[in-house]
PDB file of C-alpha atoms in Angstrom:
ATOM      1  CA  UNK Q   1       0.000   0.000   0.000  1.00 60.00           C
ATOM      2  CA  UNK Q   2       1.861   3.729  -1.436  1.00 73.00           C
ATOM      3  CA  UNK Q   3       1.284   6.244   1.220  1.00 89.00           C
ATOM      4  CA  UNK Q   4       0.396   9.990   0.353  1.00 94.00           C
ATOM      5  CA  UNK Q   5       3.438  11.458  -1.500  1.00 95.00           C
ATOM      6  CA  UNK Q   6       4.215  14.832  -2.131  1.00 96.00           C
ATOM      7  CA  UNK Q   7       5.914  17.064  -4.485  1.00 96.00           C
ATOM      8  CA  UNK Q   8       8.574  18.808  -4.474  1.00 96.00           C
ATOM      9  CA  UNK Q   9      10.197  18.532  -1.175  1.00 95.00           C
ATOM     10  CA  UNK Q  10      11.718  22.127  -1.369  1.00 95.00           C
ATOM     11  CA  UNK Q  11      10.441  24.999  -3.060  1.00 96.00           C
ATOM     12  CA  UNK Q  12      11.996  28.449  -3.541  1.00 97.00           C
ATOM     13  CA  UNK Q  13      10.146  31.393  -4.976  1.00 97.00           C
ATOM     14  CA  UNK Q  14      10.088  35.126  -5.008  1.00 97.00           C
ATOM     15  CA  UNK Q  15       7.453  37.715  -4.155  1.00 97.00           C
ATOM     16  CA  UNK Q  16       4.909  37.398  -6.667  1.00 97.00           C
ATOM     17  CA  UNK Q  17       5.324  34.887  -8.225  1.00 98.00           C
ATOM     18  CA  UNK Q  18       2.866  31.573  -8.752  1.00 98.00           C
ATOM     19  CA  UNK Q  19       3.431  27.766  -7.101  1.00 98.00           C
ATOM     20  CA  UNK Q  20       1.949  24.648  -7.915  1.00 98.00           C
ATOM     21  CA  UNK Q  21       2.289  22.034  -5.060  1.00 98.00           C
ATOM     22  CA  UNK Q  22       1.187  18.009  -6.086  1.00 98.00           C
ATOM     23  CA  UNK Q  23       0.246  15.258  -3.577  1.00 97.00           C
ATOM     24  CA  UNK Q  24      -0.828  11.419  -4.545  1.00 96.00           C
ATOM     25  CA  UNK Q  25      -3.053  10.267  -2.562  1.00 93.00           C
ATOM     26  CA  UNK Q  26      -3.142   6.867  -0.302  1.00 90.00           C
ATOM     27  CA  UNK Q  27      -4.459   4.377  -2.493  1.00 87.00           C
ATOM     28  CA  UNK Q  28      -8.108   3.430  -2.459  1.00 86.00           C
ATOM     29  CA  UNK Q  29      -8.690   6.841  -0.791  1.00 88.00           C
ATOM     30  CA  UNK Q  30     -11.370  10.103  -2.688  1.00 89.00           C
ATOM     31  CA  UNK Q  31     -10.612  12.530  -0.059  1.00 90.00           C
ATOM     32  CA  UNK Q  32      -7.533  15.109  -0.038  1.00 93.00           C
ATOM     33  CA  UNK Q  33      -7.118  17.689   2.614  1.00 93.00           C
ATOM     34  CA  UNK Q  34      -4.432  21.174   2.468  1.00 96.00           C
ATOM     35  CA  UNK Q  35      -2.736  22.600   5.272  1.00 96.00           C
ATOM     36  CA  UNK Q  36      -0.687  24.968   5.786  1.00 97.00           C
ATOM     37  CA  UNK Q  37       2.017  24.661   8.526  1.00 95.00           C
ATOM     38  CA  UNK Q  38       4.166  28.098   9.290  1.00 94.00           C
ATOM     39  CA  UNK Q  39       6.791  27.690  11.511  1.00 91.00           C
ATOM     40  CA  UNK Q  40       6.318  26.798  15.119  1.00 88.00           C
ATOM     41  CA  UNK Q  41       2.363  26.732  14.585  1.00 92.00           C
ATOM     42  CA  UNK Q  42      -0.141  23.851  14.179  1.00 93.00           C
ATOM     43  CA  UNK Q  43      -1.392  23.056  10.792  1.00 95.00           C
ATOM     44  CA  UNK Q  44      -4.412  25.594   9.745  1.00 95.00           C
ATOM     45  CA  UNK Q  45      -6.570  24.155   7.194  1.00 93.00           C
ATOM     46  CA  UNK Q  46      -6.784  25.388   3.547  1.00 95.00           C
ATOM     47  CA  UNK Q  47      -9.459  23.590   1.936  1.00 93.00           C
ATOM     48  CA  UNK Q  48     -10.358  19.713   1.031  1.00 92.00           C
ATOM     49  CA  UNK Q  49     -11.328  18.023  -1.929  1.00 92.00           C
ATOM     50  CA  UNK Q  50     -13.814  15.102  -2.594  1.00 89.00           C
ATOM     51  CA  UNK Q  51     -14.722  13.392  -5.582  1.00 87.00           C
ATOM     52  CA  UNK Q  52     -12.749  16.001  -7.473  1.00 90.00           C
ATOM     53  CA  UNK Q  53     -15.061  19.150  -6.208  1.00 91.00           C
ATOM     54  CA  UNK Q  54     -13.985  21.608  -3.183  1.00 90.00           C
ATOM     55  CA  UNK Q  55     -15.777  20.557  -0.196  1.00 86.00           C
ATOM     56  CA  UNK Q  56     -14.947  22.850   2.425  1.00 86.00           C
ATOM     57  CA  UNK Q  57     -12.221  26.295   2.773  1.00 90.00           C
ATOM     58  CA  UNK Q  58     -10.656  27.599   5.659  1.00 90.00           C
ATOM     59  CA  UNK Q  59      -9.869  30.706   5.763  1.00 91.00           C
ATOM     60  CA  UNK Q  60      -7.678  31.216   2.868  1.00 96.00           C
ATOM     61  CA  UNK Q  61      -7.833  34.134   0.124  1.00 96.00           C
ATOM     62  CA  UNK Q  62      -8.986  33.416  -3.110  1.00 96.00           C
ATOM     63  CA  UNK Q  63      -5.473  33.606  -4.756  1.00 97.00           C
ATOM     64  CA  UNK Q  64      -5.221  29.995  -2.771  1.00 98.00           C
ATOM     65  CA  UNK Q  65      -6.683  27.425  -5.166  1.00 96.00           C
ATOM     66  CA  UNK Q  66      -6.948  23.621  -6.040  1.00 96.00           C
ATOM     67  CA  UNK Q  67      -7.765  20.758  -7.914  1.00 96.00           C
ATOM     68  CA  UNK Q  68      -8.654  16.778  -7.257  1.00 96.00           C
ATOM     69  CA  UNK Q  69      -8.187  14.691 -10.592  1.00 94.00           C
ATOM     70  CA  UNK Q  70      -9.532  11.583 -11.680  1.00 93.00           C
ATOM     71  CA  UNK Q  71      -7.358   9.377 -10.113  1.00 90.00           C
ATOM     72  CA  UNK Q  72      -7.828  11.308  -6.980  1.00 91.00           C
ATOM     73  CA  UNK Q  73      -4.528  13.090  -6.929  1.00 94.00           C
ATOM     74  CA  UNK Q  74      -4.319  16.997  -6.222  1.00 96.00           C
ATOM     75  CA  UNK Q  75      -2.906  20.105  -6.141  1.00 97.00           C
ATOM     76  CA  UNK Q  76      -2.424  23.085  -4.770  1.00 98.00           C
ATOM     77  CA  UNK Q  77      -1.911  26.410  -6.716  1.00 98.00           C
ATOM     78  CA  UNK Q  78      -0.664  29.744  -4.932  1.00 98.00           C
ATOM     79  CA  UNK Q  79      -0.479  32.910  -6.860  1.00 97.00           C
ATOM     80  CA  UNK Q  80       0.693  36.150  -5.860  1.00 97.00           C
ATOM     81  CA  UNK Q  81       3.447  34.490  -3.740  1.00 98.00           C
ATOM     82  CA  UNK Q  82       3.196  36.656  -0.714  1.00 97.00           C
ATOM     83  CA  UNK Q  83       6.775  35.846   2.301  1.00 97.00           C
ATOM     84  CA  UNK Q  84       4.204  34.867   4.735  1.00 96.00           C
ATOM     85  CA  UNK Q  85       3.361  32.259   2.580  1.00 98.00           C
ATOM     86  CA  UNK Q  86       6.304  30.538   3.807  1.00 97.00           C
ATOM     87  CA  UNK Q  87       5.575  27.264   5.425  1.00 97.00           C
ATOM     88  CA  UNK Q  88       5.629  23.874   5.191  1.00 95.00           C
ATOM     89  CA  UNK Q  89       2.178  22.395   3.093  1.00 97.00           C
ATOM     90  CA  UNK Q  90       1.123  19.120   4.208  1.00 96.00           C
ATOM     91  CA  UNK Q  91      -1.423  16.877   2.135  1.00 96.00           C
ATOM     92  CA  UNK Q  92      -3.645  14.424   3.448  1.00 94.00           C
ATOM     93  CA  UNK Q  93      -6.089  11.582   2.336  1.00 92.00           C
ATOM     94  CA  UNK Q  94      -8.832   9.799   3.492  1.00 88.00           C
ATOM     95  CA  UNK Q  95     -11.437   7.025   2.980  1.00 84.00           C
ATOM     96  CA  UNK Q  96     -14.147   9.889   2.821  1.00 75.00           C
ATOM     97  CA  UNK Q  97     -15.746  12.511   4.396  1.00 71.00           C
ATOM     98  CA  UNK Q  98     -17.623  12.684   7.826  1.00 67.00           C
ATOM     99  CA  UNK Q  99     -16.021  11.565  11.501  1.00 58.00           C
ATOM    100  CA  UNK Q 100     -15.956   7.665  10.441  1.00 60.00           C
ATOM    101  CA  UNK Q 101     -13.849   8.135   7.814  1.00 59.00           C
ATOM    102  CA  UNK Q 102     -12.091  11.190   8.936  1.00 66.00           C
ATOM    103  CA  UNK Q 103      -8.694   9.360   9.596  1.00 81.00           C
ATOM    104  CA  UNK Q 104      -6.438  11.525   7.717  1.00 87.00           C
ATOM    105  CA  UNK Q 105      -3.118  10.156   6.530  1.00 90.00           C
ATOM    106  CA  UNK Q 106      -0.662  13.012   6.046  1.00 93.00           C
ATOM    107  CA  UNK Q 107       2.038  13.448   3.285  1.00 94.00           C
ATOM    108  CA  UNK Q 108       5.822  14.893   4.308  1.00 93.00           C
ATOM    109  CA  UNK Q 109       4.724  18.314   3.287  1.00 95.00           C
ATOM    110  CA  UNK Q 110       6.959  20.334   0.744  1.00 96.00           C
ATOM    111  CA  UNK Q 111       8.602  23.125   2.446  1.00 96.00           C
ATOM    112  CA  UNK Q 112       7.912  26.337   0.557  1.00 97.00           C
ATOM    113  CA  UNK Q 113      10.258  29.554   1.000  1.00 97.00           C
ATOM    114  CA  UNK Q 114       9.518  32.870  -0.213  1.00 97.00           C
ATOM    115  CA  UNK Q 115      11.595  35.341  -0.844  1.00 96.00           C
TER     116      UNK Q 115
ATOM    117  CA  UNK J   1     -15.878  28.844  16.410  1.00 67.00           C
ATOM    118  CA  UNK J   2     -13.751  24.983  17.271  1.00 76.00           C
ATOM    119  CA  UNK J   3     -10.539  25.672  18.868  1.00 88.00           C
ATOM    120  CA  UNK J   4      -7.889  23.492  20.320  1.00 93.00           C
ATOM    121  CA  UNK J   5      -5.404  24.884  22.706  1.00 95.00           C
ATOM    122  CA  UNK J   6      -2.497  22.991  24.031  1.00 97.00           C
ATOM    123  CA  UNK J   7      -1.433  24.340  27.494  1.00 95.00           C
ATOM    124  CA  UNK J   8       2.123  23.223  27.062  1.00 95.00           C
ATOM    125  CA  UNK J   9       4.558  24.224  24.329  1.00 96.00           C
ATOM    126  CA  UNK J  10       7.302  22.260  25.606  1.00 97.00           C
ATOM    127  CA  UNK J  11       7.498  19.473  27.873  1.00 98.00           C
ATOM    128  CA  UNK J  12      11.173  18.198  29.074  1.00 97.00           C
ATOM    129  CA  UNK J  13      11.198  14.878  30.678  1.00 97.00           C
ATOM    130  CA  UNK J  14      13.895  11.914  31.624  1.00 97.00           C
ATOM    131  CA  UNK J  15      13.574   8.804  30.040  1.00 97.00           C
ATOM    132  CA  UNK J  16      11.828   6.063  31.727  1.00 97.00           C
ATOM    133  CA  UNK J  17       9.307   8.554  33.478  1.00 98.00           C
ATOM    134  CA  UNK J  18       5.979   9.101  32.735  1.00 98.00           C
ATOM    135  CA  UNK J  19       4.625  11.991  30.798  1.00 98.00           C
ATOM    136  CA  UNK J  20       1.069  14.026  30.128  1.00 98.00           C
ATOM    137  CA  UNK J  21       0.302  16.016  27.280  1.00 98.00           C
ATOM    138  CA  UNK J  22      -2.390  18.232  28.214  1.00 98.00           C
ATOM    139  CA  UNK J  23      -5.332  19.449  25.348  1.00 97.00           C
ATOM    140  CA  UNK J  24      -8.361  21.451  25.659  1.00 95.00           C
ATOM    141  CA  UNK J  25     -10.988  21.461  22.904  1.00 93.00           C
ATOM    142  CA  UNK J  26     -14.111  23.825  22.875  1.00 87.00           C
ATOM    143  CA  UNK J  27     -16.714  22.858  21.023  1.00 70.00           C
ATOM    144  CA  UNK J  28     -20.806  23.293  20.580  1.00 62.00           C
ATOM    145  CA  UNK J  29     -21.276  20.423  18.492  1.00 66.00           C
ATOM    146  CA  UNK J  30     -20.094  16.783  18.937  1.00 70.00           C
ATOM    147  CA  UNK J  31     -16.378  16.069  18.278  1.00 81.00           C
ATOM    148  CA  UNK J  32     -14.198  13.770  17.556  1.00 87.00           C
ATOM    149  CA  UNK J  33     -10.412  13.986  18.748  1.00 91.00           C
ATOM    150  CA  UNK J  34      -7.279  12.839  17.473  1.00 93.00           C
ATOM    151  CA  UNK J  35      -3.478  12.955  18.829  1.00 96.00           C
ATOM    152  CA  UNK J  36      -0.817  13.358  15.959  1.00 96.00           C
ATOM    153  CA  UNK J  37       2.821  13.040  16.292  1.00 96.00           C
ATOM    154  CA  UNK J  38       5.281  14.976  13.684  1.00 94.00           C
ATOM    155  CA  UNK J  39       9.161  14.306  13.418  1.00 92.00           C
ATOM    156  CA  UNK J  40      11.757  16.457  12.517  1.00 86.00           C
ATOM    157  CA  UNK J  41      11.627  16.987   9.023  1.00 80.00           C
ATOM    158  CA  UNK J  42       8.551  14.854   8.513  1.00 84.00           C
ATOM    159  CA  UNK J  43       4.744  14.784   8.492  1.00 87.00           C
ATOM    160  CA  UNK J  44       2.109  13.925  10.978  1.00 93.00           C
ATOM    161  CA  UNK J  45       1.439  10.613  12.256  1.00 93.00           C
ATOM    162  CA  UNK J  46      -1.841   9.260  13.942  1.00 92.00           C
ATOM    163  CA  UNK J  47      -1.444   8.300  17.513  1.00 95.00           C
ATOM    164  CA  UNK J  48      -4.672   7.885  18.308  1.00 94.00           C
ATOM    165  CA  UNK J  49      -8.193   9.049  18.138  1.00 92.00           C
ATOM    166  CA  UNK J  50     -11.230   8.937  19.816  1.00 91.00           C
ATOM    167  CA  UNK J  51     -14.910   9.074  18.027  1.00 85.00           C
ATOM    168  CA  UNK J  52     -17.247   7.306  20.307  1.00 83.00           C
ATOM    169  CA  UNK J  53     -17.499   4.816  23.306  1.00 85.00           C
ATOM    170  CA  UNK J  54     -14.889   4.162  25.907  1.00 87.00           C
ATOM    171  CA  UNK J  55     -13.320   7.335  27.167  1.00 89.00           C
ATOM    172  CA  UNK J  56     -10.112   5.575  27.924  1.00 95.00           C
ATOM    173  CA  UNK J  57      -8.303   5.224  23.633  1.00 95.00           C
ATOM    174  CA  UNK J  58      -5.074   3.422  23.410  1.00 96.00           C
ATOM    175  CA  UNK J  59      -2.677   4.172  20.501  1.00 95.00           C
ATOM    176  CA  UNK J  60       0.618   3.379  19.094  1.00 94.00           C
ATOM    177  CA  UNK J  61       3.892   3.333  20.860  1.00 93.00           C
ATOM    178  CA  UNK J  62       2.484   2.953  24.380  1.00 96.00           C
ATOM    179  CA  UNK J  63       0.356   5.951  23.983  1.00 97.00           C
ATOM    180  CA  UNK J  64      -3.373   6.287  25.773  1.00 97.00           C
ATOM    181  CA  UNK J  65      -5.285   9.224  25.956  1.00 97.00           C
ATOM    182  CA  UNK J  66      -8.792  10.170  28.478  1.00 95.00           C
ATOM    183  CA  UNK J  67     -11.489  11.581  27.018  1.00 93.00           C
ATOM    184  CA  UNK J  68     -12.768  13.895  29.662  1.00 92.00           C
ATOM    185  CA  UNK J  69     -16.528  15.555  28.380  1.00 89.00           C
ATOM    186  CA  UNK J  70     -17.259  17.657  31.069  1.00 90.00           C
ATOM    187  CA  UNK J  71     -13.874  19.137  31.460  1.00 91.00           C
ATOM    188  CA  UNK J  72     -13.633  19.494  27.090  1.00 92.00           C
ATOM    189  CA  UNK J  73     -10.098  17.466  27.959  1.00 94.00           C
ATOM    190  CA  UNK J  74      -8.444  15.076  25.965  1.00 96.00           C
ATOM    191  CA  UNK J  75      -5.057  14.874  27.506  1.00 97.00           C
ATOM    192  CA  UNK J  76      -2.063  12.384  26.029  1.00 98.00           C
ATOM    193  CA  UNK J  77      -0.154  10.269  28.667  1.00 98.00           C
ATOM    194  CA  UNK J  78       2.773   7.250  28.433  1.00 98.00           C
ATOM    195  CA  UNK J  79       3.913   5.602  31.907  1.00 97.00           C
ATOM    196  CA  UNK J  80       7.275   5.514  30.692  1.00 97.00           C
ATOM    197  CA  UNK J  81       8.804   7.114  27.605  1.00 97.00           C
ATOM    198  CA  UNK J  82      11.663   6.291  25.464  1.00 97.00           C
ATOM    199  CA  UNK J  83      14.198   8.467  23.771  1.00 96.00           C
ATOM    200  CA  UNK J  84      13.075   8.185  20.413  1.00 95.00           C
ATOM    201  CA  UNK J  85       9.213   9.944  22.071  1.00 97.00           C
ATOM    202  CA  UNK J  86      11.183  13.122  21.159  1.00 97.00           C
ATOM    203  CA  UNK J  87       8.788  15.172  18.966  1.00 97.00           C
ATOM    204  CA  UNK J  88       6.186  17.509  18.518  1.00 97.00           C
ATOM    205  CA  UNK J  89       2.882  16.357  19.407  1.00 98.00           C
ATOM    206  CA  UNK J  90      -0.464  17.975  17.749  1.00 97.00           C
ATOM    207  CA  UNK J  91      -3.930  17.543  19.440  1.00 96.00           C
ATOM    208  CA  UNK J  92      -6.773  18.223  16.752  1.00 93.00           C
ATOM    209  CA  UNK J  93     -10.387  18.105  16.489  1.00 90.00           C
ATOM    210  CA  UNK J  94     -13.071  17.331  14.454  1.00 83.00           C
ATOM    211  CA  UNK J  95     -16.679  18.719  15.312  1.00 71.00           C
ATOM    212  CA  UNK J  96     -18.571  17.001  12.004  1.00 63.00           C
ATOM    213  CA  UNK J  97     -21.345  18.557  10.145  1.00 61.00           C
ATOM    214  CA  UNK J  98     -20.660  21.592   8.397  1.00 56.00           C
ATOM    215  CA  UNK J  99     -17.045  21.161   9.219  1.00 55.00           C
ATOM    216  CA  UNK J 100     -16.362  19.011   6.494  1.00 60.00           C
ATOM    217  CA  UNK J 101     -12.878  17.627   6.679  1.00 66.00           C
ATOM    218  CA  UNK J 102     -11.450  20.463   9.046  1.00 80.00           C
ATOM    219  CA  UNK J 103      -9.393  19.144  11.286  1.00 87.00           C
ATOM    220  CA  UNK J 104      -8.816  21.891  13.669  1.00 90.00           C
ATOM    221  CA  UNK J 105      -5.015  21.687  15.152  1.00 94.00           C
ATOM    222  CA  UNK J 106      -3.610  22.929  18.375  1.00 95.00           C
ATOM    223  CA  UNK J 107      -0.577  25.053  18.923  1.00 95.00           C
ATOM    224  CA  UNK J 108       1.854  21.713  19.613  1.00 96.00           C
ATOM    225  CA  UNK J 109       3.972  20.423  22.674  1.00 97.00           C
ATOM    226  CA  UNK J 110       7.250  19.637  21.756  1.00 97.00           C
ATOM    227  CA  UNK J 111       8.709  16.491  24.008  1.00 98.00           C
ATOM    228  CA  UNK J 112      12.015  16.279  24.935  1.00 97.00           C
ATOM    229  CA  UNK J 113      13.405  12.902  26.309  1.00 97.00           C
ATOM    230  CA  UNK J 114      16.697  13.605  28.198  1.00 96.00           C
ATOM    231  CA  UNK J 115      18.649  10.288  29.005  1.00 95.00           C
TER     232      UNK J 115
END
């Protein structure tokens, strides 16, 4: 059984400019959850995806944005790279959605510094 | 509004002893809890988690946790920890319904095991 994977590890980027981040899900699993983890915080959510539509946002701005494709696997688009975007992005999957299923299974994160 | 608060952010100990991670939840609704533990480097990794019945959850690596209702506790103990316990530890909770797939994280504790 693949657990969730993410890509890239390491991102740098300037002020401005635009970031995609990718996570594969755990197999057999619809459900993909974003967070975003700045340094010496706990995770704040971002938004989650099931069955390849949004299905809940924190509170993000609108310049934070996703997808969920077919085969369940996501991303996460920035634009508008702003330095407190700086953090480390975790992705996580699960069976579904509701408390049952609400196991999350989290990704290594990619570590994204803006400068 | 959910919110988790952690009332330690850092939590030396000696190996062998026992240790309690203490996490207050506030919520209107029903919730469900989980602890997560997070490496260096790394992402988070269930403990445990607690979404109905006995009060008293038992997770991985010797971990247990008390689900305390009228005192909106859900506090993280091990009788006797190991070096390797050194970490951060994330409480989080999930109140269902409209929250969709929030899980809503606490500030952290970071252990330290000393020998």
């Amino acid at each position: 059984e693949t657990g969730v994977t993410q890509s890239p590890t390491h991102l740098i980027k300037t002020r401005g400019q635009q970031v995609t981040l990718r996570c594969s899900s755990q197999s057999g699993h619809n459900t993909v959850s974003w967070y975003q983890q700045a340094l010496g915080q706990g995770p704040q959510f971002i938004f989650q995806y099931y069955r390849e539509e949004e299905n809940g946002r924190g509170n993000f701005p609108p310049r934070f944005s996703g997808l969920q494709f077919p085969n369940y696997s996501s991303e996460l688009n920035v634009n508008a790279l702003e330095l407190d975007d700086s953090a480390l992005y975790l992705c996580a999957s699960s069976l579904g959605v509701g408390a049952s299923y609400n196991e999350q299974f989290f990704g290594p994160g990619t570590r994204l510094t803006v400068l | 509004a959910q919110s988790v608060t952690q009332l330690d952010s850092q939590v030396p100990v000696f190996e062998e002893a026992p240790v309690e991670l203490r996490c207050n939840y506030s919520s209107s609704v029903s919730v469900y809890l989980f602890w997560y533990v997070q490496y260096p480097n790394q992402g988070l990794q269930l403990l445990l988690k607690y979404l109905s019945g006995s009060t008293l959850v038992k997770g991985i690596n010797g971990f247990e946790a008390e689900f305390n209702k009228s005192q909106t506790s859900f506090h993280l103990r091990k009788p006797s920890v190991h070096i390797s316990d050194t970490a951060e530890y994330f409480c989080a909770a999930y109140a269902g319904g409209t929250s969709y797939g929030k899980l809503t994280f606490g500030q952290g504790t970071i252990l330290t095991v000393h020998p």
